[in-house]
Tab-separated table of C-alpha atoms and ligand atoms in Angstrom:
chain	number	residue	atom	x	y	z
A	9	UNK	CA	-19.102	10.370	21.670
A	10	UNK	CA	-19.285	7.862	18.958
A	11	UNK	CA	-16.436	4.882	19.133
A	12	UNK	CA	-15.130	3.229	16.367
A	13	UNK	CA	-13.021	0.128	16.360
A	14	UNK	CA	-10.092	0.637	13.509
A	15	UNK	CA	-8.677	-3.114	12.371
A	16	UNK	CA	-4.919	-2.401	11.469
A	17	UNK	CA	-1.965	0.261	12.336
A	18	UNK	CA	-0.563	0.355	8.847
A	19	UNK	CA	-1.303	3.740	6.881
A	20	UNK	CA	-5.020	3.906	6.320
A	21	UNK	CA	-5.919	2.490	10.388
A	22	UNK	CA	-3.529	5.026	11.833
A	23	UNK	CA	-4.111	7.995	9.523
A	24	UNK	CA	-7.900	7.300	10.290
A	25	UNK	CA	-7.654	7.134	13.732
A	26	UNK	CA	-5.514	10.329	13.690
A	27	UNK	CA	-8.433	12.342	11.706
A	28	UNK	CA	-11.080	11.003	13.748
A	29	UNK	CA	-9.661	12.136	16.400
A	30	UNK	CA	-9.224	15.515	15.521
A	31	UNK	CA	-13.314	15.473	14.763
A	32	UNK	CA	-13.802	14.253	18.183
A	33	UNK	CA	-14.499	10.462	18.044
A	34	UNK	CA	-13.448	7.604	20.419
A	35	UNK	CA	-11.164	5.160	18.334
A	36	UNK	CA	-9.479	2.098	19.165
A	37	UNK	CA	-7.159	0.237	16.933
A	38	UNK	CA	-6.017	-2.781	17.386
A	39	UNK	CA	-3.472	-4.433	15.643
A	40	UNK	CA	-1.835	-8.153	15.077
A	41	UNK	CA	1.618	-7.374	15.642
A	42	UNK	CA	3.501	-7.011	18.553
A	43	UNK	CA	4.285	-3.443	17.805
A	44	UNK	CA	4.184	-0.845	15.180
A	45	UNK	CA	5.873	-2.406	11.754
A	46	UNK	CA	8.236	0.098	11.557
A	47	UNK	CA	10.379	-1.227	8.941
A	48	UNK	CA	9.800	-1.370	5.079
A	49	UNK	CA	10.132	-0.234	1.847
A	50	UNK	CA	9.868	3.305	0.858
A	51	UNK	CA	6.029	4.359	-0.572
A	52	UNK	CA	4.943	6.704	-2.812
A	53	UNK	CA	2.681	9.840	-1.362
A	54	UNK	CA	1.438	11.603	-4.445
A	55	UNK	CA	-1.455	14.013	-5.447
A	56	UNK	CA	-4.141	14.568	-3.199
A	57	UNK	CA	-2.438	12.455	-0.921
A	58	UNK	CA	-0.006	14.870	-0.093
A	59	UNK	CA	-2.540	17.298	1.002
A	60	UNK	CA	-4.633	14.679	2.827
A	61	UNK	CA	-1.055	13.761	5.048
A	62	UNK	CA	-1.162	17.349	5.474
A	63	UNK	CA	-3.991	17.312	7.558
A	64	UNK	CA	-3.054	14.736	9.750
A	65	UNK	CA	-0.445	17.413	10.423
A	66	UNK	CA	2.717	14.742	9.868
A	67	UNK	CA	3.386	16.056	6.229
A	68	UNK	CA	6.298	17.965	7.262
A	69	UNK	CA	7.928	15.068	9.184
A	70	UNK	CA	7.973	13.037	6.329
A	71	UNK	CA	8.803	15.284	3.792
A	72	UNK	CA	11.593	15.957	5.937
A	73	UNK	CA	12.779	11.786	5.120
A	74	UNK	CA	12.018	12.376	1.319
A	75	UNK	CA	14.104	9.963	-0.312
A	76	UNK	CA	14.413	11.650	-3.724
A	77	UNK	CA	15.566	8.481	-5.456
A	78	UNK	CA	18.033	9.706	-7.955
A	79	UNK	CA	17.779	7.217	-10.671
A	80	UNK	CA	17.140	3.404	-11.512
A	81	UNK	CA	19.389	1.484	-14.013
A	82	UNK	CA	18.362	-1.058	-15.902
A	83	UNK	CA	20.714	-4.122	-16.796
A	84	UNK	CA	20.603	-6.686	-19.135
A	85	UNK	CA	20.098	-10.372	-17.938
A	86	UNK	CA	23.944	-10.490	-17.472
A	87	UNK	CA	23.975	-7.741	-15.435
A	88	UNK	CA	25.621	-4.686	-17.884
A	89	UNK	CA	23.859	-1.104	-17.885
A	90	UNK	CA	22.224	0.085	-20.527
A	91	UNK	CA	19.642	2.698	-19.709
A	92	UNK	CA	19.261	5.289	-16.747
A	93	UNK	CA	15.949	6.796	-15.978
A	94	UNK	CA	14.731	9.752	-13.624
A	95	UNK	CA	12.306	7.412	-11.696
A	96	UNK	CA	9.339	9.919	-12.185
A	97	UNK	CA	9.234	9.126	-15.841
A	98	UNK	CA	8.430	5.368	-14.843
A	99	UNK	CA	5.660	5.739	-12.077
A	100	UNK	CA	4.555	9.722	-12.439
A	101	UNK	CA	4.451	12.265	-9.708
A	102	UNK	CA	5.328	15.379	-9.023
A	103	UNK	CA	9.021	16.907	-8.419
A	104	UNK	CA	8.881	19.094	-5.132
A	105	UNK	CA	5.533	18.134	-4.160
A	106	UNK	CA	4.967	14.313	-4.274
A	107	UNK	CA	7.413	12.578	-1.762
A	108	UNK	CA	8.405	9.086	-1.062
A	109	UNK	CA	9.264	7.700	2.209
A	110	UNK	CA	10.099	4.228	4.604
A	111	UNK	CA	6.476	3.208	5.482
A	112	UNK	CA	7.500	2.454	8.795
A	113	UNK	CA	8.101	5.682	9.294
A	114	UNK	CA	4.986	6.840	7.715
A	115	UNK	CA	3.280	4.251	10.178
A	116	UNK	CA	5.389	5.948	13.052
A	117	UNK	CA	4.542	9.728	12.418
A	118	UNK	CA	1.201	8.862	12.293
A	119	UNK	CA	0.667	6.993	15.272
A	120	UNK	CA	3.177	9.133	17.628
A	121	UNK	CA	0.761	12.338	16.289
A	122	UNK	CA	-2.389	11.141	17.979
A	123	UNK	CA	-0.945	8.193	20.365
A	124	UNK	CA	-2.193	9.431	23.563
A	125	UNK	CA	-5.680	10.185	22.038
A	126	UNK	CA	-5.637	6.886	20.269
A	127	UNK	CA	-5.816	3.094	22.563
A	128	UNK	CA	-3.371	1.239	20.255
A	129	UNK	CA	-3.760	-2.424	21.217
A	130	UNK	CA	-0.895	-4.214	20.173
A	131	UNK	CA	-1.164	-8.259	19.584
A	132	UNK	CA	-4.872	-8.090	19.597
A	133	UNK	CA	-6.962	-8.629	16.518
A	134	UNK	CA	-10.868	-8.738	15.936
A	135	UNK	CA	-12.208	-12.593	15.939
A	136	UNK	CA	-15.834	-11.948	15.616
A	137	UNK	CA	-18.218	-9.268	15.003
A	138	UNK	CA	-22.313	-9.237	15.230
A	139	UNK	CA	-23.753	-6.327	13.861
A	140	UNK	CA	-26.816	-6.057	15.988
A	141	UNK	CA	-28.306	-2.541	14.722
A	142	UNK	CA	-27.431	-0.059	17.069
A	143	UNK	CA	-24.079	-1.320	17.614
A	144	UNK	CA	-21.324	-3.749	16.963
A	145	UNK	CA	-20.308	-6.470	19.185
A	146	UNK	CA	-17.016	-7.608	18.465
A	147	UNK	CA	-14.626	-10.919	20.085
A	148	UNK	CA	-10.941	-10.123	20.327
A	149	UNK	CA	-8.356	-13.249	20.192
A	150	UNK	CA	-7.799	-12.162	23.545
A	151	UNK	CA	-10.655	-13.400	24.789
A	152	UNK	CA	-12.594	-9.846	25.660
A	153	UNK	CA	-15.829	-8.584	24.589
A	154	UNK	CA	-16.682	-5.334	23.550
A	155	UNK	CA	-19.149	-3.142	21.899
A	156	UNK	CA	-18.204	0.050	19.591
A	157	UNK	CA	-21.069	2.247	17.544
A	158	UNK	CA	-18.793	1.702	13.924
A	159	UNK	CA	-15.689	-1.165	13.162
A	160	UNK	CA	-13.677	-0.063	10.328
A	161	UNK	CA	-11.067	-3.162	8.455
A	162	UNK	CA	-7.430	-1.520	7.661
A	163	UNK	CA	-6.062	-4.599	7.850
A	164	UNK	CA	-4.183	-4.750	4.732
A	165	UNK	CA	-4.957	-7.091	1.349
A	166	UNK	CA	-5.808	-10.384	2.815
A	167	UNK	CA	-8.496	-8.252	5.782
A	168	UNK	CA	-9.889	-10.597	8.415
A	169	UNK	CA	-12.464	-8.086	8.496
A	170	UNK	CA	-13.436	-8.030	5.242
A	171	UNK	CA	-13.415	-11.858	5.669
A	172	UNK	CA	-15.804	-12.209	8.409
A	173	UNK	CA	-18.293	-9.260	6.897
A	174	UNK	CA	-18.293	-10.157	2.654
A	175	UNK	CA	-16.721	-13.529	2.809
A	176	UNK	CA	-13.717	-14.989	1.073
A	177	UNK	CA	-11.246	-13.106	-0.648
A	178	UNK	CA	-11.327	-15.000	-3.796
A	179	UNK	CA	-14.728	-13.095	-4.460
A	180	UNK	CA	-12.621	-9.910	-4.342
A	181	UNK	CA	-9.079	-10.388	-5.278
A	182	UNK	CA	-7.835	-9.890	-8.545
A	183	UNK	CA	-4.133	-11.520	-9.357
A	184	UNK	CA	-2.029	-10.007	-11.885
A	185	UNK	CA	-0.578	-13.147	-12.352
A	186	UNK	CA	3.112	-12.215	-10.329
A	187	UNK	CA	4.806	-13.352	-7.147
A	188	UNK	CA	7.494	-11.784	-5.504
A	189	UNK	CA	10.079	-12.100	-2.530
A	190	UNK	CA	11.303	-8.884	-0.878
A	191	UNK	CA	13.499	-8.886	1.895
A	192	UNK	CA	16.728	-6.843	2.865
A	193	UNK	CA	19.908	-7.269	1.200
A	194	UNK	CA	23.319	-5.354	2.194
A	195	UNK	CA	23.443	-2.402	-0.378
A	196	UNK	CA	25.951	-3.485	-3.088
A	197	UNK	CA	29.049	-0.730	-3.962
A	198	UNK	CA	27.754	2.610	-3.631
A	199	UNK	CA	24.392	2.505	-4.458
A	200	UNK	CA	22.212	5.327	-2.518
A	201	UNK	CA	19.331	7.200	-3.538
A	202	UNK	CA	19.037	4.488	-6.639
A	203	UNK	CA	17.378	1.149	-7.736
A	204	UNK	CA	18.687	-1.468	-10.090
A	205	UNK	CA	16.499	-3.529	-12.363
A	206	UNK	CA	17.132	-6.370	-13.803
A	207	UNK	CA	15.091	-8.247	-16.642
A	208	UNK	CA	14.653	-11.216	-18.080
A	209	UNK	CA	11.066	-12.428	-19.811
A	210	UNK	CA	9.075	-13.441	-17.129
A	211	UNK	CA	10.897	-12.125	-14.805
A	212	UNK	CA	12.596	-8.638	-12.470
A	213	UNK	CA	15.169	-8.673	-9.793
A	214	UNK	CA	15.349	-5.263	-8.503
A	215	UNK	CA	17.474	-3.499	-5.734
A	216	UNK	CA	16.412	-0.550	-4.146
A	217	UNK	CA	19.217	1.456	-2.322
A	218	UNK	CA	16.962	4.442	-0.343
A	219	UNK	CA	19.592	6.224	1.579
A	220	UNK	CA	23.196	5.445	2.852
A	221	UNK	CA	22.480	3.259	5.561
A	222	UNK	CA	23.971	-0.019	4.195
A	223	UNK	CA	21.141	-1.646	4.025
A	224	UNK	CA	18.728	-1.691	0.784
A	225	UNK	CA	16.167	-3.565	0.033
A	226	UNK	CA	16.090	-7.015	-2.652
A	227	UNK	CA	13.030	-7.742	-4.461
A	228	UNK	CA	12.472	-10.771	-7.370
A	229	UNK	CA	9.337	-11.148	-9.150
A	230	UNK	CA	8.182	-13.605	-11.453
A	231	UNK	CA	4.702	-14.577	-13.169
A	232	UNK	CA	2.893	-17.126	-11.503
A	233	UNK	CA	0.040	-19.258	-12.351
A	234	UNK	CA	-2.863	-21.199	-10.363
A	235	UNK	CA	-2.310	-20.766	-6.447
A	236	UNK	CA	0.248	-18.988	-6.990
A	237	UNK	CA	-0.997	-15.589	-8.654
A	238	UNK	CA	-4.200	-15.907	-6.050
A	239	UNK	CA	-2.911	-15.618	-2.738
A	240	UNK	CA	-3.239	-19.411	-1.802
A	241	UNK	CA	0.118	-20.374	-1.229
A	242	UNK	CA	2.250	-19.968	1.683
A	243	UNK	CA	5.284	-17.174	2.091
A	244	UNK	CA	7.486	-20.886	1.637
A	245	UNK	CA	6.038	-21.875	-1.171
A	246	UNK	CA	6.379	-18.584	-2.865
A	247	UNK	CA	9.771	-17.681	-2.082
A	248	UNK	CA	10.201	-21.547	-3.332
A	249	UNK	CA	8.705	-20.544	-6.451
A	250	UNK	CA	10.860	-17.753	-6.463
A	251	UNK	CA	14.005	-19.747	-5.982
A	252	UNK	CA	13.111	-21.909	-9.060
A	253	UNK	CA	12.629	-18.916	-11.317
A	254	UNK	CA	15.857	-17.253	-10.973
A	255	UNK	CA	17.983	-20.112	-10.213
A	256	UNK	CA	21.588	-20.086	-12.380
A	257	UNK	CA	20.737	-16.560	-13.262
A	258	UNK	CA	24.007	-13.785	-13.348
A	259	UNK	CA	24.297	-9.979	-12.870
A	260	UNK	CA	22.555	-8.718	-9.496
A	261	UNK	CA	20.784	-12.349	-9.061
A	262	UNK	CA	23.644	-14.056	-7.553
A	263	UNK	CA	23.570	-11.686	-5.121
A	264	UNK	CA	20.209	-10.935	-4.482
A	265	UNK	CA	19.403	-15.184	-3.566
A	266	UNK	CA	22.286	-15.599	-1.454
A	267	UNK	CA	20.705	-12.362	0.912
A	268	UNK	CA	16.887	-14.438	0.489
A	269	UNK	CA	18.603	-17.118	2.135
A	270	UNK	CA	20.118	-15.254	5.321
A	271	UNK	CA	17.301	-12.564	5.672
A	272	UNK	CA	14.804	-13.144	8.483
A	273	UNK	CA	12.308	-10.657	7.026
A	274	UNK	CA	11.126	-12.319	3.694
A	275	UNK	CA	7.754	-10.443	2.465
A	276	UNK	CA	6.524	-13.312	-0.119
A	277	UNK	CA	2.663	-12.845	-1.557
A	278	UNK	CA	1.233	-12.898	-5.248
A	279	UNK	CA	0.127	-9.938	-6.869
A	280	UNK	CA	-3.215	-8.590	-6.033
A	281	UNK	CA	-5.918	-5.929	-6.381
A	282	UNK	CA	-8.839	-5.628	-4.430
A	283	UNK	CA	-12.098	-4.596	-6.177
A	284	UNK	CA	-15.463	-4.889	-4.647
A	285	UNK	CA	-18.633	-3.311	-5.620
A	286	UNK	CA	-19.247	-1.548	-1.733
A	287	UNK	CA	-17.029	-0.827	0.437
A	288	UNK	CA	-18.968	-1.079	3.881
A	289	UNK	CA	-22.198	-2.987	5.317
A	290	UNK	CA	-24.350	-1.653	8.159
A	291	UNK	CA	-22.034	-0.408	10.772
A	292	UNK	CA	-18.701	-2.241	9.500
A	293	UNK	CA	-16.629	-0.327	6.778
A	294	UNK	CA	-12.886	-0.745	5.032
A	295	UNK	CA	-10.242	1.086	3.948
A	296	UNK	CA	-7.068	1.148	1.968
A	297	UNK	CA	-5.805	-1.929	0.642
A	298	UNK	CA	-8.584	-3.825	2.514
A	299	UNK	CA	-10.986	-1.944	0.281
A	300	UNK	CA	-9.460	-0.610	-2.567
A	301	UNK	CA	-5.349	-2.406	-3.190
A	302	UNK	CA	-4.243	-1.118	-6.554
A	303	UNK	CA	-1.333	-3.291	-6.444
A	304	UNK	CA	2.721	-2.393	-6.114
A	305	UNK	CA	3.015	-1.828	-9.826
A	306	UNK	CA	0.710	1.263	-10.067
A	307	UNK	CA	2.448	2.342	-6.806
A	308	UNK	CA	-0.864	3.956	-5.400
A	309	UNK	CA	-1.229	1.985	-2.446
A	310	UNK	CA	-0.272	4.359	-0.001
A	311	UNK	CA	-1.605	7.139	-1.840
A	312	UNK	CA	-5.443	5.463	-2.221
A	313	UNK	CA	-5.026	4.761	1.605
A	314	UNK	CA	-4.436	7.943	2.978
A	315	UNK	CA	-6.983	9.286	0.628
A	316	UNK	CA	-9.522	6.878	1.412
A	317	UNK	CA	-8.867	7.819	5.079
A	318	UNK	CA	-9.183	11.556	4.933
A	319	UNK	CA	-12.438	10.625	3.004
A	320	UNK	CA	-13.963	8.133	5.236
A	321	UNK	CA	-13.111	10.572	8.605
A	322	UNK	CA	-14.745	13.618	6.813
A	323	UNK	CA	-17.726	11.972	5.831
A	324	UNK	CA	-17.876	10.748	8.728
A	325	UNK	CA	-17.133	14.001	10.363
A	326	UNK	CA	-19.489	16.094	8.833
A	327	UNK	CA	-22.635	13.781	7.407
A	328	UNK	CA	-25.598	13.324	9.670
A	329	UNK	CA	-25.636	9.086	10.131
A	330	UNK	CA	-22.896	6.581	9.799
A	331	UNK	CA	-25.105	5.401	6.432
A	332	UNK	CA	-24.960	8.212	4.453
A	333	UNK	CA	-21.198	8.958	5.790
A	334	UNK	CA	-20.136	5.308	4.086
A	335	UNK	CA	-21.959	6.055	0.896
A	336	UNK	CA	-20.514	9.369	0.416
A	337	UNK	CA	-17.545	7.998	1.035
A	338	UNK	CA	-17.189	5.088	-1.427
A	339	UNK	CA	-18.662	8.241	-4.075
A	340	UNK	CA	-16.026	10.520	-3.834
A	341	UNK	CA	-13.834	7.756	-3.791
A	342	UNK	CA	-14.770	5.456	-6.357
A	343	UNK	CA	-13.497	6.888	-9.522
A	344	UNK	CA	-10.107	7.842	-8.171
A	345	UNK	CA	-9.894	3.854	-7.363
A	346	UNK	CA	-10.679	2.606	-10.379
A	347	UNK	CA	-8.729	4.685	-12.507
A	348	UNK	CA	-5.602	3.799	-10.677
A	349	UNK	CA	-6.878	0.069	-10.678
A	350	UNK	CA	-6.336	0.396	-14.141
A	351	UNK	CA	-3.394	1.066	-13.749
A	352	UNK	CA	-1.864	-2.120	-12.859
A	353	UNK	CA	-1.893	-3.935	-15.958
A	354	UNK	CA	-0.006	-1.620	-18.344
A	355	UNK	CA	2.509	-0.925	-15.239
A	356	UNK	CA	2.789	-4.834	-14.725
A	357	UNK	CA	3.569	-5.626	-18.049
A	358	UNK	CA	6.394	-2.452	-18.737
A	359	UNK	CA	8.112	-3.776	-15.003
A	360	UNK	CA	7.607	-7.732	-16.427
A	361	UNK	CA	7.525	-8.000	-19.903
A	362	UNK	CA	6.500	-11.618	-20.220
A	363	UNK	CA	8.188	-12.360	-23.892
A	364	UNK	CA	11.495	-11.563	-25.340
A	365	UNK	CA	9.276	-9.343	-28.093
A	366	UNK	CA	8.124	-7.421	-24.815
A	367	UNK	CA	11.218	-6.904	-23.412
A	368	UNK	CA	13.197	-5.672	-26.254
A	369	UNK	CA	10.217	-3.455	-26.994
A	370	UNK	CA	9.737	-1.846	-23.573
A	371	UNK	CA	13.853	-1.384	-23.532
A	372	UNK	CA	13.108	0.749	-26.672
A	373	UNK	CA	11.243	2.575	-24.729
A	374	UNK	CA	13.844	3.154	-21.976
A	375	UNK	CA	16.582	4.118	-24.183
A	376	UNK	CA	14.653	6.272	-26.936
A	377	UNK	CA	11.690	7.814	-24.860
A	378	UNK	CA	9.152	9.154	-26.822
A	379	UNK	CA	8.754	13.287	-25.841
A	380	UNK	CA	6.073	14.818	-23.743
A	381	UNK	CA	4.792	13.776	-21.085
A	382	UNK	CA	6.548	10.422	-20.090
A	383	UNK	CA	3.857	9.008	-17.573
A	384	UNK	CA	0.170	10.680	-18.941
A	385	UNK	CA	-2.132	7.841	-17.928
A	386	UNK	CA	-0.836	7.568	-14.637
A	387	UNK	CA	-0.465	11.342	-14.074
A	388	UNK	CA	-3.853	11.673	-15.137
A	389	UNK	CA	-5.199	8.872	-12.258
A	390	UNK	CA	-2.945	10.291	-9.579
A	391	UNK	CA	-4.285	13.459	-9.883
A	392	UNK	CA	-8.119	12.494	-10.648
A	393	UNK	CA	-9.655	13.602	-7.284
A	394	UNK	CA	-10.045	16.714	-6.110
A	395	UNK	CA	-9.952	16.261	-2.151
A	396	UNK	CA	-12.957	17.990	-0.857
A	397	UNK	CA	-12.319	20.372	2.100
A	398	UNK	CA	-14.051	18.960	5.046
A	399	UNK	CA	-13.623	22.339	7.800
A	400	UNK	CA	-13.842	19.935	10.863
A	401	UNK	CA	-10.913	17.766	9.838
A	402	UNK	CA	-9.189	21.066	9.380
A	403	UNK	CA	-8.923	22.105	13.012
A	404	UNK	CA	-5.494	21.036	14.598
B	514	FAD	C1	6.478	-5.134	-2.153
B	514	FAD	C2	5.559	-3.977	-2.064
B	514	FAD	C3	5.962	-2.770	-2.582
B	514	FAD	C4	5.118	-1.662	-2.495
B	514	FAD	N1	5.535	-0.483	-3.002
B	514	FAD	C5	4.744	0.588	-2.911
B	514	FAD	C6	5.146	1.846	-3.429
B	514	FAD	O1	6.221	2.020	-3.968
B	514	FAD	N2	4.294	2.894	-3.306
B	514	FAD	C7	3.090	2.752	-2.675
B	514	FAD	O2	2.382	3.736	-2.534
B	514	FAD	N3	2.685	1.587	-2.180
B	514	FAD	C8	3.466	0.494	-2.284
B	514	FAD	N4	3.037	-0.690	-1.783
B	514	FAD	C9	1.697	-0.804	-1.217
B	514	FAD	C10	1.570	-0.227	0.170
B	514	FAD	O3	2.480	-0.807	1.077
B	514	FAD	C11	0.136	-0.501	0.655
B	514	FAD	O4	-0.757	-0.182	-0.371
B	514	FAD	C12	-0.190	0.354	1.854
B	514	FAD	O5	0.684	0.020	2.906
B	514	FAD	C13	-1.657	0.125	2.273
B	514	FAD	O6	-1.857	0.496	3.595
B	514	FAD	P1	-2.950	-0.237	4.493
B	514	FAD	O7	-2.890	0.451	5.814
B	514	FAD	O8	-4.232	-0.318	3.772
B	514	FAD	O9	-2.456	-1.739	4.634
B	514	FAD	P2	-1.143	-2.300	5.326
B	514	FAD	O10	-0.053	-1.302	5.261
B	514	FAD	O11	-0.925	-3.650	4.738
B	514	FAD	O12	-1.542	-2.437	6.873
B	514	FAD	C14	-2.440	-3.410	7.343
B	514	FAD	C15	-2.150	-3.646	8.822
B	514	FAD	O13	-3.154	-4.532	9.331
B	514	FAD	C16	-2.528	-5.436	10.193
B	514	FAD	N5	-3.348	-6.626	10.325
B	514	FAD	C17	-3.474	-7.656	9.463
B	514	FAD	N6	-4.314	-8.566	9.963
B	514	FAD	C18	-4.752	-8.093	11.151
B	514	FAD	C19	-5.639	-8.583	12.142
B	514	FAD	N7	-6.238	-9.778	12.022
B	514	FAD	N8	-5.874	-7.831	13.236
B	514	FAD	C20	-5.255	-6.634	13.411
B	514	FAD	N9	-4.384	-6.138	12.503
B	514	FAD	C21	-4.143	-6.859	11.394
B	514	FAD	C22	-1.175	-5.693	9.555
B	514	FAD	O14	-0.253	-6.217	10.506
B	514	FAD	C23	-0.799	-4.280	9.094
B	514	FAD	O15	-0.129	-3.557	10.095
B	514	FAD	C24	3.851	-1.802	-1.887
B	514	FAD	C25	3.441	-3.032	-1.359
B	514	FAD	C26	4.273	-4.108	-1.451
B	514	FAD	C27	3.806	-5.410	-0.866
């Protein structure tokens, strides 16, 4: 039976462990944490995603938390309404197929589906790995020693593995010149099932209410320069950075910095992609944002993860050597990347317009759409692949 060694129990190490499973492999995952991350924003699972979740047979679980965000509201920099939008119109998708849900719970379905089959190792991460040939030998931070036929990084963005296989992740990440702050934030008045957004040049402070439960989620964002649009600063000096940009602002602001300073889950990082010309060497591989992060404006991530996934456990599934499996792989998934890569530049600038020209322009936009199809480009790359069939991943 051939072992593999998954890095990461976000969405892509957990929905890959699940599917290799099901094919009949050995997997391990191990991840940093003390436990599953079961908190979090909700994501986006769109296109062939949804059919790819399907086969980990935890589609109906999730659809089942479908948040079916109602609308976001934009406000002026003082806070006052002026345009509603159905939220489809913004990021594309699908009514009554695509859904969104909490990634925790994503993270949850997945793991409870194949968690007996699965040896989750919780606080453990990978510290070394020689790739002798044959086989990998990999160091854990706990000390132990072990040796697995394939090792495949999951482990989010900034990937240790990717690290200790290609090198530094200045080679492969490209900022979009934005850093942000999320963290929770008691919902305000009745918000559920909505987000709020407010802009100035430069700059969004956002609110996203996802269900009734009194709790929503705060998120400011703000261009950055130098360390801090490449991932070199620390979550302090962010959040910092953060503070400085919004500071004597009104509306939702107010608000949104007083809950920054009380909450005790502050998510602080620039704004990435990940592009790299292969995805795997020898017997190591990556997946989702490791390999491929569009970025939070194209809102993909999830999407290109559980693709990449499904993808990377049929090749594996069905192709005759771990070589050809990886190279099939980054082929059928290639395309589909980059065209939601590209993405992230258009959706950056309509969610930050940098210049008061920018921002009166894009509000245009909100308040006198043009017709047709509000979101072409990025219905077009949500829906570019056609998700092969792969009969062994099939079997449940
Ligand atoms: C603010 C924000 C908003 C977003 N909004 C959306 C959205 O609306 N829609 C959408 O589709 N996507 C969104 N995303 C992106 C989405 O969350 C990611 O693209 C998706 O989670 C990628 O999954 P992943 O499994 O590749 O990585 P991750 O979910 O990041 O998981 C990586 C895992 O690896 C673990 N890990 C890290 N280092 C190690 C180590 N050394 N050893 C072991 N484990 C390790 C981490 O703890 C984590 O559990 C958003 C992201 C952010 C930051």
């Amino acid at each position: 039976m051939t072992t593999v060694l998954i890095s990461g129990a976000g969405i892509a190490g957990p929905a890959l462990a699940n599917l290799l499973t099901r094919a009949g492999f050995r997997v391990t995952v191990v991840e940093r944490a003390k436990g599953l991350r079961t908190g979090g924003y909700p994501v986006d699972v769109r296109g062939p995603a949804v059919e790819a979740l399907r086969r980990t047979g935890v589609l109906d679980a999730a659809a089942e938390a479908h948040v079916d965000l109602r609308r976001i509201t934009f406000l002026t920099d003082g806070g006052e309404p002026f345009a509603e939008i159905d939220p489809l119109t913004m990021t594309g998708g699908s009514e009554g197929r695509d859904i969104e849900v909490p990634r925790g719970l994503l993270t949850d379905l997945l793991h409870a589906s194949t968690g007996n089959d699965v040896d989750y190792r919780f606080s453990e991460s990978i510290t070394a790995l020689t790739d002798r040939g044959d086989d990998v030998h990999v160091t854990f931070a706990s000390g132990r020693e072990e040796v697995f036929d394939l090792v495949v990084g999951a482990d989010g963005l900034h990937s240790p593995v990717r690290r200790l296989v290609f090198g530094d992740e200045s080679d492969f990440l490209r900022p979009l010149g934005l850093c942000f702050a999320g963290f929770t934030i008691p919902t305000p008045d009745s918000m559920v099932r909505e987000a709020r957004m407010q802009n100035a040049p430069g700059r969004i402070a956002a609110i996203y209410a996802p269900d009734g439960s009194g709790l929503s989620h705060g998120f400011l964002t703000t261009t950055a320069e130098g360390p801090l649009a490449t991932a070199r600063s620390s979550t302090e000096q962010i959040v910092a950075a953060v503070r400085a940009a919004f500071a004597g602002s009104a509306g939702i602001v107010p608000d949104l910095l007083a809950a920054l300073d009380r909450a005790d889950d502050v998510y602080a990082d620039s704004v990435c992609q990940v592009r790299m010309d292969t995805w795997s060497r020898g017997r190591v591989a990556l997946v989702g944002d490791a390999a491929f992060a569009p970025s939070f404006p194209t809102g993909q991530g999830t999407s290109l993860a559980l693709v990449g996934a499904y993808v990377l456990a049929g090749e594996l599934a069905t192709r005759a050597t771990h070589t050809e499996a990886f190279a099939a792989y980054r082929e059928v998934v290639r395309d589909y990347a980059d065209l939601n890569h590209g993405l992230a530049d258009n959706g950056a600038a309509r969610l930050v317009p940098r210049t008061g020209e920018a921002l009166a322009a894009r509000n245009t936009m909100l308040t006198s759409p043009p017709e047709g199809d509000p979101a072409p480009e990025q219905n077009h790359a949500i829906n570019s692949l056609e998700l092969p069939d792969y009969a062994r991943l099939a079997r449940l």
